[in-house]
Amino acid sequence: MNTIEERLEIAAADVREKAALVPPRTSGSVARRTSLVRAIQAATTVVAVFAILAATALLSGRSDHATTDTTDNVVSGTDGMPPLLVDTARVDPNLSLVYVQDDTIPASATDNERYLRSYGPASAGLADPRLWLVTYPNGSDFFRGEGFRDPGWDTIEVPTGRASITSQGATTVVMWQVNDDTDGPVLRIQAFGIDSDTVTTAVASIADAEAGWVVQTPPDGFVELYAGPEQSAPGGRTVMLVWMDRPYYVAPEITLWLYEGQDQTVTEIGLHDAVLDPSTDASVVAQEIRGHAGARLTTPDGVFYVWMETPTVFARLLVQGATDPQQVLDSLTEIDRDSWNNTIDTWTPPPLESDTPLTTIAPTTTGTE
Amino acid sequence: MVEVTEPANAFREDFEAFYARERSAVIGLAYVLSGSRAGAEDLAHDAFVAAYQDWDKVAGYDNPGSWVRRVLANRVTSRFRRRRSEAKALLRLSGGDLTVPAVNPETEAVWHEVRRLPRRQAQAIALRYLDDQDVAGIAAILECSENTIRTHLRRGRETLARRLADKETS
C-alpha cells in the first residue's frame, strides 16, 4: 500500500499528463477576453471552431417537469418557472443562445462547511435591509494572509479575538476571528442598508449559542429569516441561460438564472449569493424590476439585477459588455410556456461551422398565463 | 530608415512566452481545486486574463506565476464562477476540445478527497504535489507564513490518509 505522499505524487503525475494534453488557445484569445473588461484590440488570428461537450455533471439531474395538458399551459407543481427569455432583437442581433443548463439541486446539497443566518424585517423584500452572519468553522484566509491589514479595512473592538470592518456603498462587512487560533471560527457579518453604528452594536451582541453563532440583538424590527448551510443556489430547480456574441465571444454576454424554491429560503440564499460572492465588490442599489422590488449590483463581473419574479422564483440577470444593461433588462420577454419548455428541453449547442447562420430565439409574446 | 520598436508587440510576446510556459500547470491546478474537467481551462484562462490586464505590473513581480496561481486559488472557490466556466466550456476558441482528459479512478478519488479538505489545506496540498511548489513558494502564493503552510500540509495529509483508508475498508 502506497503512503499518502506516494498516492498524491501518482495522482499529481496523472493530472499533469492530462492537463498538458489540453490544446492551447492563442494568447490573442486572452486579449479578446480582456476586451470584455476594457478595450484591447485582438492580436492574433481568431480561430472559431466549435466542439460540443456534454455538460459536466456536478449537480444532480433534472427533476421531472410538470407535463402540459390540453387545457392549461402547464400543470401546476414543479413547473413554476416563468418562461423568460432575452429578446436579442432588442439588444444586439449578434447575440445567440449559446448555453442552457437545467438542474435540480437537493436542498441539502452543499460542498461548503459554512453556515448562514440572515436577519431582516419580517416582511423583507429584496431591497430591504439585511444582516447576514456567516460562520467559517475552520478559519478564513482573510486572517491567515494579510487581508485584514489592507488599507480599506479598519480595526474594530470586539469582546475576543480581532475584527476588521469595511464599507462600500450600502454594504458593510465585518470579519471577526473570535479567538487566537487562525484555524478557529471566523464570523463574517455583512449588512445591507444598515448604518455602521447599528452594525457594530449588532456585532457586539453575537454569541456562540447552542444553535451556533447568533446575533442576540439584531437591529430593531429584524427577525431571523434564514438559518442553514451557505449555498450558491437555494436548492430546487435552477435554469441558466447564456447569450453571447458569435463568433468572437467577446461582448456582450448575458446570463439569466432562475432559481425555484419553496419559500423565503429562495430569497435569502439567492440574494446573499448575489450580493456577497466573496470574489466581488458590489455596489448595491434598490430598483424596481419587472414590477417587483429588486436590486441592481455593479461588480467587476458586470451588472447584476436580482429580483423575485414569483413568490418562489428568484431571478438573477448578469449583463457584461453591453453599453446599456437596462436595455438588456427591458428586453426580458415572457413567451408562451410550451415554447419556453421546448427551448429548454430541445436546446442544442451552436453548430460546428462558424459561418453557418444560427437560429436565434424569437420570442412570441402571448402574455402571461 | 529607423526601425521603430512597437511596444504593444513586445508586451504581447513577453506575455505569450509566460502564458505558454505556465498554462498547463495552471489548468491542472484549476482542475484539482474545482473538480471540473470542462471548466478548468476556462478558470485558468480567466486567471491569465487578469494577469494580462495588469501585465506591465505583474511582469515585474519576482514570480508572476505565483500571482496567477493566487488569483486562480481565490477565484476557484466561487461557485458562481465555476458554474459559468462550465457553461463557457462549450465554447471553443482554438481548434480542439478544451476539456481536461479523464483521469484514472484512483486519481479522481484522491483529488476528490483533497477538495473535501478545508480550503487552505486543499490549496496547499495541490500546490505542493501537483505544482511541485516548496513551502516557501506555497506561502508566497497563499500569503501565509511558512509555519502555517507546514501545518496545512501535515493536517491535510493526515486527514487524507484517514479518509482514503476509511473508504477502502468500508
XYZ file of C-alpha atoms in Angstrom:
539
model
C 0.000 0.000 0.000
C 1.436 3.332 -1.021
C 1.856 6.066 1.528
C -0.338 9.115 1.204
C 2.609 11.054 -0.190
C 3.138 8.411 -2.858
C -0.539 8.392 -3.739
C -0.540 12.161 -4.070
C 2.545 12.060 -6.289
C 0.944 9.448 -8.537
C -2.328 11.353 -8.707
C -0.470 14.566 -9.455
C 1.520 12.994 -12.271
C -1.701 11.775 -13.875
C -3.253 15.238 -13.774
C -0.108 16.900 -15.109
C -0.039 14.498 -18.026
C -3.700 15.102 -18.834
C -3.551 18.875 -18.407
C -0.677 19.013 -20.889
C -2.985 17.473 -23.494
C -5.449 20.366 -23.415
C -4.784 22.207 -26.682
C -3.611 25.783 -26.364
C -5.684 28.751 -27.233
C -3.794 31.558 -28.937
C -2.664 34.176 -26.490
C -4.713 36.511 -28.618
C -7.739 34.833 -27.122
C -6.617 36.241 -23.764
C -6.630 39.681 -25.313
C -10.099 39.140 -26.744
C -11.414 38.030 -23.368
C -9.748 41.041 -21.783
C -11.720 43.329 -24.063
C -14.797 42.238 -22.189
C -13.482 44.391 -19.368
C -11.605 47.067 -21.261
C -10.973 47.737 -24.891
C -7.874 45.927 -26.155
C -7.604 45.060 -29.774
C -7.393 41.366 -30.577
C -3.846 40.452 -31.525
C -3.842 37.214 -33.420
C -5.863 35.142 -35.752
C -9.244 34.170 -34.471
C -9.952 30.506 -34.679
C -13.610 29.874 -34.342
C -14.201 26.169 -34.459
C -16.749 24.915 -32.010
C -16.718 21.474 -30.480
C -19.616 20.390 -28.384
C -19.242 18.876 -24.975
C -21.747 17.298 -22.725
C -22.135 19.366 -19.581
C -20.050 18.036 -16.718
C -22.314 16.577 -14.052
C -21.548 18.460 -10.876
C -25.150 18.652 -9.934
C -27.950 16.156 -9.679
C -30.123 15.535 -12.669
C -33.221 17.420 -13.641
C -36.403 16.950 -11.805
C -39.329 15.760 -13.815
C -41.092 18.702 -15.268
C -44.775 19.083 -14.944
C -46.416 17.937 -18.134
C -48.744 20.020 -20.189
C -52.301 19.102 -20.794
C -54.640 20.287 -23.461
C -56.357 22.985 -21.461
C -53.607 24.680 -19.440
C -50.139 25.678 -20.476
C -48.633 23.883 -17.513
C -49.903 21.674 -14.776
C -49.013 23.379 -11.541
C -46.477 21.775 -9.299
C -42.841 21.720 -10.163
C -43.035 23.819 -13.280
C -43.496 27.246 -11.747
C -40.637 28.764 -13.709
C -41.515 31.985 -15.516
C -40.993 31.471 -19.258
C -38.499 34.316 -19.658
C -36.013 34.885 -22.443
C -33.890 37.778 -23.612
C -35.309 39.224 -26.810
C -31.991 39.534 -28.611
C -33.555 41.506 -31.452
C -33.985 44.379 -28.991
C -30.414 44.191 -27.716
C -27.896 43.011 -30.299
C -28.583 40.950 -33.442
C -25.250 39.171 -32.991
C -26.383 37.558 -29.745
C -27.343 33.905 -29.695
C -28.469 31.496 -27.034
C -25.281 29.505 -26.604
C -25.891 27.539 -23.455
C -28.792 26.105 -21.465
C -28.488 24.328 -18.151
C -31.424 22.896 -16.255
C -30.686 21.153 -12.969
C -32.355 20.400 -9.705
C -30.244 20.759 -6.617
C -31.405 18.952 -3.497
C -31.961 21.464 -0.720
C -29.371 19.772 1.472
C -26.648 19.732 -1.170
C -23.673 21.832 -0.285
C -19.955 21.481 -0.676
C -19.303 24.214 1.798
C -18.857 23.930 5.541
C -20.062 27.476 6.158
C -23.318 28.294 7.932
C -25.517 31.268 7.123
C -28.055 33.212 9.168
C -29.923 36.140 7.703
C -31.890 38.798 9.560
C -34.247 41.433 8.257
C -37.709 42.944 8.583
C -40.374 40.268 8.970
C -41.794 41.014 5.525
C -38.422 41.664 3.928
C -38.265 42.361 0.234
C -35.126 42.130 -1.846
C -34.103 45.730 -1.481
C -34.904 45.855 2.229
C -32.115 45.993 4.795
C -30.412 42.736 5.713
C -27.896 41.470 8.194
C -26.093 38.259 7.273
C -23.910 36.199 9.592
C -21.715 33.521 8.046
C -19.742 31.150 10.237
C -16.469 29.801 8.896
C -15.760 26.969 11.355
C -12.189 26.373 10.196
C -10.863 29.860 9.884
C -10.612 32.259 6.984
C -7.828 33.217 4.648
C -8.620 36.805 5.498
C -6.722 36.390 8.745
C -4.222 33.803 7.551
C -2.940 36.204 4.943
C -2.635 39.913 5.307
C -6.085 40.853 4.075
C -7.053 42.425 7.350
C -4.139 44.863 7.002
C -5.477 46.197 3.697
C -5.944 49.970 3.965
C -9.602 49.523 3.022
C -10.246 47.784 6.353
C -10.331 49.379 9.802
C -9.927 47.647 13.139
C -12.947 47.492 15.435
C -13.211 46.479 19.067
C -14.694 43.057 19.768
C -15.021 41.116 23.038
C -12.489 38.462 21.982
C -10.068 37.890 19.163
C -9.711 40.510 16.422
C -12.002 42.078 13.845
C -11.923 44.430 10.886
C -14.612 46.444 9.144
C -15.089 47.954 5.706
C -17.939 49.756 3.969
C -18.782 50.227 0.334
C -21.993 51.826 -0.792
C -24.911 50.242 1.002
C -22.906 47.312 2.334
C -20.751 46.950 5.416
C -18.634 43.907 6.140
C -17.075 42.806 9.402
C -14.617 39.928 9.610
C -14.132 38.596 13.150
C -11.674 35.935 14.237
C -13.187 35.073 17.573
C -10.075 33.691 19.260
C -6.333 33.490 18.675
C -6.477 30.360 16.514
C -6.434 31.219 12.822
C -7.984 27.811 12.188
C -10.763 28.502 14.679
C -14.154 30.057 13.978
C -14.303 33.238 11.925
C -17.515 35.194 11.543
C -18.394 37.264 8.530
C -21.094 39.837 9.232
C -22.431 41.624 6.193
C -25.005 44.377 6.387
C -27.024 45.837 3.554
C -28.788 49.137 4.082
C -27.889 49.446 7.761
C -25.786 52.233 9.274
C -22.411 51.235 10.640
C -23.225 52.127 14.268
C -26.190 49.749 14.211
C -23.999 47.105 12.635
C -21.315 47.356 15.309
C -23.979 47.197 18.042
C -25.375 44.029 16.493
C -21.886 42.554 16.139
C -21.188 43.169 19.820
C -24.233 41.038 20.684
C -23.087 37.985 18.692
C -22.599 34.921 20.861
C -21.919 31.247 20.469
C -25.275 29.776 21.473
C -26.488 26.213 21.439
C -27.722 26.730 17.892
C -24.390 28.131 16.786
C -23.256 31.702 16.396
C -26.256 34.034 16.526
C -26.952 37.753 16.659
C -28.641 38.141 20.030
C -29.615 41.774 19.472
C -30.403 42.347 15.789
C -31.498 45.802 14.628
C -34.981 46.944 15.649
C -37.721 45.082 13.811
C -35.363 42.431 12.440
C -36.165 38.758 12.722
C -34.231 35.695 11.624
C -35.169 34.980 8.005
C -32.959 32.014 7.239
C -30.608 29.657 9.062
C -28.844 26.862 7.261
C -25.921 25.923 5.046
C -24.488 28.635 2.907
C -25.276 27.589 -0.656
C -24.709 29.079 -4.039
C -28.269 28.323 -5.029
C -31.377 27.847 -2.925
C -31.990 24.244 -3.858
C -34.680 23.189 -6.239
C -34.776 23.659 -9.971
C -32.216 26.015 -11.454
C -32.291 27.147 -15.047
C -29.335 29.038 -16.507
C -29.402 30.607 -19.969
C -26.406 32.241 -21.605
C -26.405 34.516 -24.645
C -23.177 35.556 -26.286
C -21.888 37.195 -29.412
C -20.530 34.970 -32.142
C -18.031 34.107 -33.390
C -15.642 36.007 -31.193
C -17.392 35.583 -27.863
C -16.070 38.912 -26.725
C -19.010 41.037 -25.664
C -21.741 41.393 -24.739
C -22.535 38.357 -22.604
C -25.839 37.852 -20.856
C -26.668 35.193 -18.258
C -30.107 34.625 -16.797
C -30.578 32.397 -13.761
C -33.940 31.307 -12.419
C -33.969 29.550 -9.054
C -37.137 27.857 -7.951
C -37.550 27.133 -4.256
C -40.317 26.613 -1.799
C -40.243 29.642 0.443
C -38.320 32.596 1.779
C -35.184 30.485 1.591
C -35.086 31.205 -2.132
C -34.853 34.919 -1.462
C -32.294 34.774 1.285
C -29.853 32.359 -0.284
C -30.187 33.820 -3.736
C -29.773 37.405 -2.562
C -26.922 36.504 -0.252
C -25.123 34.716 -3.031
C -25.701 37.548 -5.484
C -24.604 40.298 -3.117
C -21.977 38.501 -1.144
C -19.985 36.447 -3.627
C -16.671 36.851 -1.810
C -14.815 37.436 -5.032
C -16.754 40.552 -5.992
C -17.028 44.085 -4.743
C -20.608 45.094 -5.278
C -22.280 48.454 -5.029
C -25.973 47.783 -4.479
C -28.969 49.995 -5.177
C -32.662 49.230 -4.929
C -34.506 49.135 -8.235
C -37.928 48.079 -9.386
C -37.548 45.182 -11.787
C -40.458 43.856 -13.848
C -42.858 45.354 -11.353
C -41.161 43.807 -8.338
C -38.824 45.189 -5.695
C -35.339 44.254 -6.728
C -31.761 45.362 -6.640
C -29.043 46.311 -9.075
C -25.473 45.327 -8.249
C -22.497 46.802 -10.056
C -19.483 44.497 -9.825
C -16.217 43.853 -11.673
C -18.005 40.924 -13.322
C -20.684 43.158 -14.775
C -24.107 44.419 -13.739
C -26.389 42.062 -11.824
C -30.106 42.512 -11.469
C -31.785 40.396 -8.784
C -35.480 40.134 -8.062
C -38.274 37.786 -7.049
C -40.104 37.050 -10.281
C -42.708 34.987 -8.394
C -43.096 34.176 -4.673
C -40.946 31.084 -5.196
C -38.646 32.032 -8.064
C -35.544 34.152 -7.540
C -34.145 35.645 -10.727
C -30.686 36.953 -11.448
C -29.546 38.585 -14.655
C -25.874 39.297 -15.360
C -25.011 41.710 -18.149
C -21.432 42.052 -19.313
C -20.116 44.253 -22.053
C -23.412 45.780 -23.136
C -23.439 49.555 -23.322
C -26.836 49.710 -21.631
C -27.596 46.938 -19.119
C -31.033 48.445 -18.519
C -31.804 47.838 -22.183
C -30.991 44.170 -21.678
C -33.199 44.032 -18.612
C -36.033 45.684 -20.509
C -35.684 43.104 -23.269
C -36.692 40.231 -20.989
C -39.813 38.806 -22.512
C -42.245 36.195 -21.310
C -43.071 33.784 -24.102
C -45.652 31.041 -24.138
C -44.742 28.269 -21.789
C -44.803 25.466 -24.331
C -42.285 27.317 -26.470
C -40.113 28.030 -23.468
C -40.178 24.453 -22.249
C -39.381 23.341 -25.756
C -36.414 25.700 -25.843
C -35.083 24.256 -22.589
C -35.770 20.650 -23.467
C -34.559 20.637 -27.041
C -31.720 23.137 -26.952
C -28.611 22.028 -28.754
C -25.288 23.823 -28.822
C -24.368 26.037 -31.767
C -23.340 24.255 -34.979
C -19.694 23.486 -35.655
C -19.251 25.723 -38.685
C -18.753 29.334 -37.723
C -20.261 30.617 -40.936
C -23.484 28.674 -40.559
C -26.313 31.037 -39.666
C -27.657 30.435 -36.206
C -31.290 30.229 -35.292
C -31.905 32.846 -32.683
C -34.793 32.631 -30.289
C -37.625 34.796 -31.497
C -39.971 35.092 -28.576
C -43.634 35.029 -29.346
C -45.209 37.275 -26.825
C -48.515 35.770 -25.911
C -48.891 37.322 -22.500
C -48.697 35.734 -19.112
C -50.611 32.656 -18.016
C 15.360 54.009 -42.159
C 14.916 53.990 -38.450
C 13.448 50.862 -37.016
C 10.700 51.573 -34.591
C 10.015 49.171 -31.804
C 6.337 48.595 -31.286
C 5.743 48.447 -27.543
C 2.439 46.658 -27.975
C 4.060 43.739 -29.816
C 6.843 43.402 -27.256
C 4.237 43.435 -24.491
C 2.369 40.582 -26.122
C 5.410 38.474 -26.867
C 6.546 38.640 -23.266
C 3.119 37.569 -22.083
C 2.886 34.918 -24.767
C 6.018 33.209 -23.512
C 4.729 33.331 -19.939
C 1.331 32.007 -20.988
C 2.808 29.145 -22.981
C 5.104 28.153 -20.127
C 2.594 28.307 -17.273
C -0.681 27.353 -18.897
C -0.608 23.598 -18.484
C 0.310 23.752 -14.794
C -2.394 26.317 -14.044
C -5.008 24.234 -15.857
C -4.020 21.224 -13.749
C -4.331 23.306 -10.607
C -7.743 24.589 -11.697
C -8.901 21.034 -12.296
C -7.849 19.601 -8.937
C -9.221 22.569 -6.989
C -12.539 22.779 -8.842
C -13.106 19.161 -9.810
C -14.323 20.333 -13.194
C -12.621 18.872 -16.250
C -14.789 21.002 -18.503
C -14.390 24.265 -16.639
C -10.729 24.020 -15.635
C -9.337 25.548 -18.820
C -11.727 28.447 -18.647
C -10.943 29.099 -14.983
C -7.255 29.094 -15.828
C -7.879 31.339 -18.816
C -9.655 33.860 -16.588
C -6.654 33.994 -14.274
C -4.356 34.685 -17.237
C -6.711 37.393 -18.435
C -6.322 39.048 -15.043
C -2.547 38.865 -15.433
C -2.731 40.270 -18.959
C -4.781 43.245 -17.808
C -2.020 44.259 -15.402
C 0.877 42.746 -17.261
C 3.009 45.858 -17.018
C 2.899 45.392 -13.225
C 2.660 41.600 -12.949
C 5.603 41.080 -15.286
C 7.760 42.973 -12.798
C 6.955 40.668 -9.874
C 9.566 38.208 -8.676
C 7.288 35.380 -9.686
C 4.339 36.239 -11.951
C 3.377 32.574 -11.917
C 2.702 32.771 -8.194
C 0.443 35.742 -8.769
C -1.626 33.847 -11.350
C -1.894 30.859 -9.046
C -3.074 33.068 -6.199
C -5.749 34.623 -8.403
C -6.852 31.177 -9.524
C -6.966 29.800 -5.986
C -9.108 32.720 -4.842
C -11.472 32.577 -7.782
C -11.996 28.845 -7.969
C -13.715 28.943 -4.601
C -16.552 30.942 -6.106
C -19.267 28.541 -7.155
C -20.720 31.258 -9.336
C -17.505 31.420 -11.319
C -17.203 27.661 -11.505
C -20.662 27.250 -12.951
C -20.165 29.972 -15.526
C -16.878 28.396 -16.526
C -18.742 25.139 -17.006
C -21.061 26.966 -19.387
C -18.224 28.582 -21.285
C -16.568 25.200 -21.650
C -18.949 24.629 -24.526
C -17.404 27.486 -26.473
C -14.267 26.601 -28.379
C -11.843 29.255 -29.455
C -8.933 27.113 -30.550
C -9.067 24.141 -32.811
C -9.925 21.442 -30.320
C -11.609 20.210 -27.196
C -10.524 22.172 -24.119
C -11.707 19.634 -21.573
C -9.070 18.011 -19.423
C -8.996 14.339 -20.484
C -10.372 11.852 -17.989
C -8.002 10.832 -15.229
C -7.887 7.335 -13.800
C -10.319 6.481 -10.979
C -7.641 6.398 -8.280
C -6.517 9.883 -9.270
C -10.062 11.194 -9.139
C -10.625 9.560 -5.748
C -7.537 11.226 -4.301
C -8.331 14.709 -5.597
C -11.974 14.361 -4.592
C -10.846 13.886 -1.016
C -8.412 16.769 -1.352
C -11.280 19.049 -2.349
C -13.159 17.962 0.765
C -10.400 19.328 2.950
C -10.646 22.838 4.383
C -9.878 25.191 1.569
C -6.401 26.254 2.559
C -5.300 22.689 3.246
C -6.584 21.650 -0.176
C -4.760 24.507 -1.849
C -1.528 23.761 -0.022
C -1.707 20.052 -0.930
C -2.442 20.843 -4.587
C 0.387 23.342 -4.848
C 2.846 21.030 -3.132
C 2.166 17.843 -5.055
C 0.639 18.908 -8.329
C 2.592 22.082 -8.848
C 5.779 20.916 -7.094
C 5.997 24.110 -5.053
C 8.137 24.178 -1.946
C 6.867 25.525 1.387
C 8.233 28.994 0.711
C 6.614 29.077 -2.698
C 3.254 27.973 -1.321
C 3.481 30.548 1.450
C 4.092 33.283 -1.127
C 1.168 32.186 -3.260
C -1.297 31.848 -0.411
C 0.098 34.785 1.543
C 0.569 32.770 4.714
C 3.525 32.073 6.937
C 5.683 29.040 6.178
C 4.748 27.533 9.560
C 1.087 27.831 8.656
C 1.736 26.070 5.365
C 3.592 23.236 7.115
C 0.599 22.836 9.434
C -1.826 22.808 6.497
C 0.232 20.154 4.722
C 0.569 17.953 7.783
C -3.096 18.140 8.731
C -4.171 17.725 5.143
C -2.096 14.581 4.644
C -3.317 13.093 7.921
C -6.956 13.678 7.025
C -6.471 12.370 3.505
C -4.782 9.200 4.695
C -7.562 8.539 7.166
C -10.400 9.224 4.764
C -8.933 7.212 1.923
C -8.290 4.300 4.282
C -11.851 4.508 5.607
C -13.208 4.407 2.098
C -11.183 1.384 1.183
C -12.191 -0.589 4.253
C -15.885 0.291 4.091
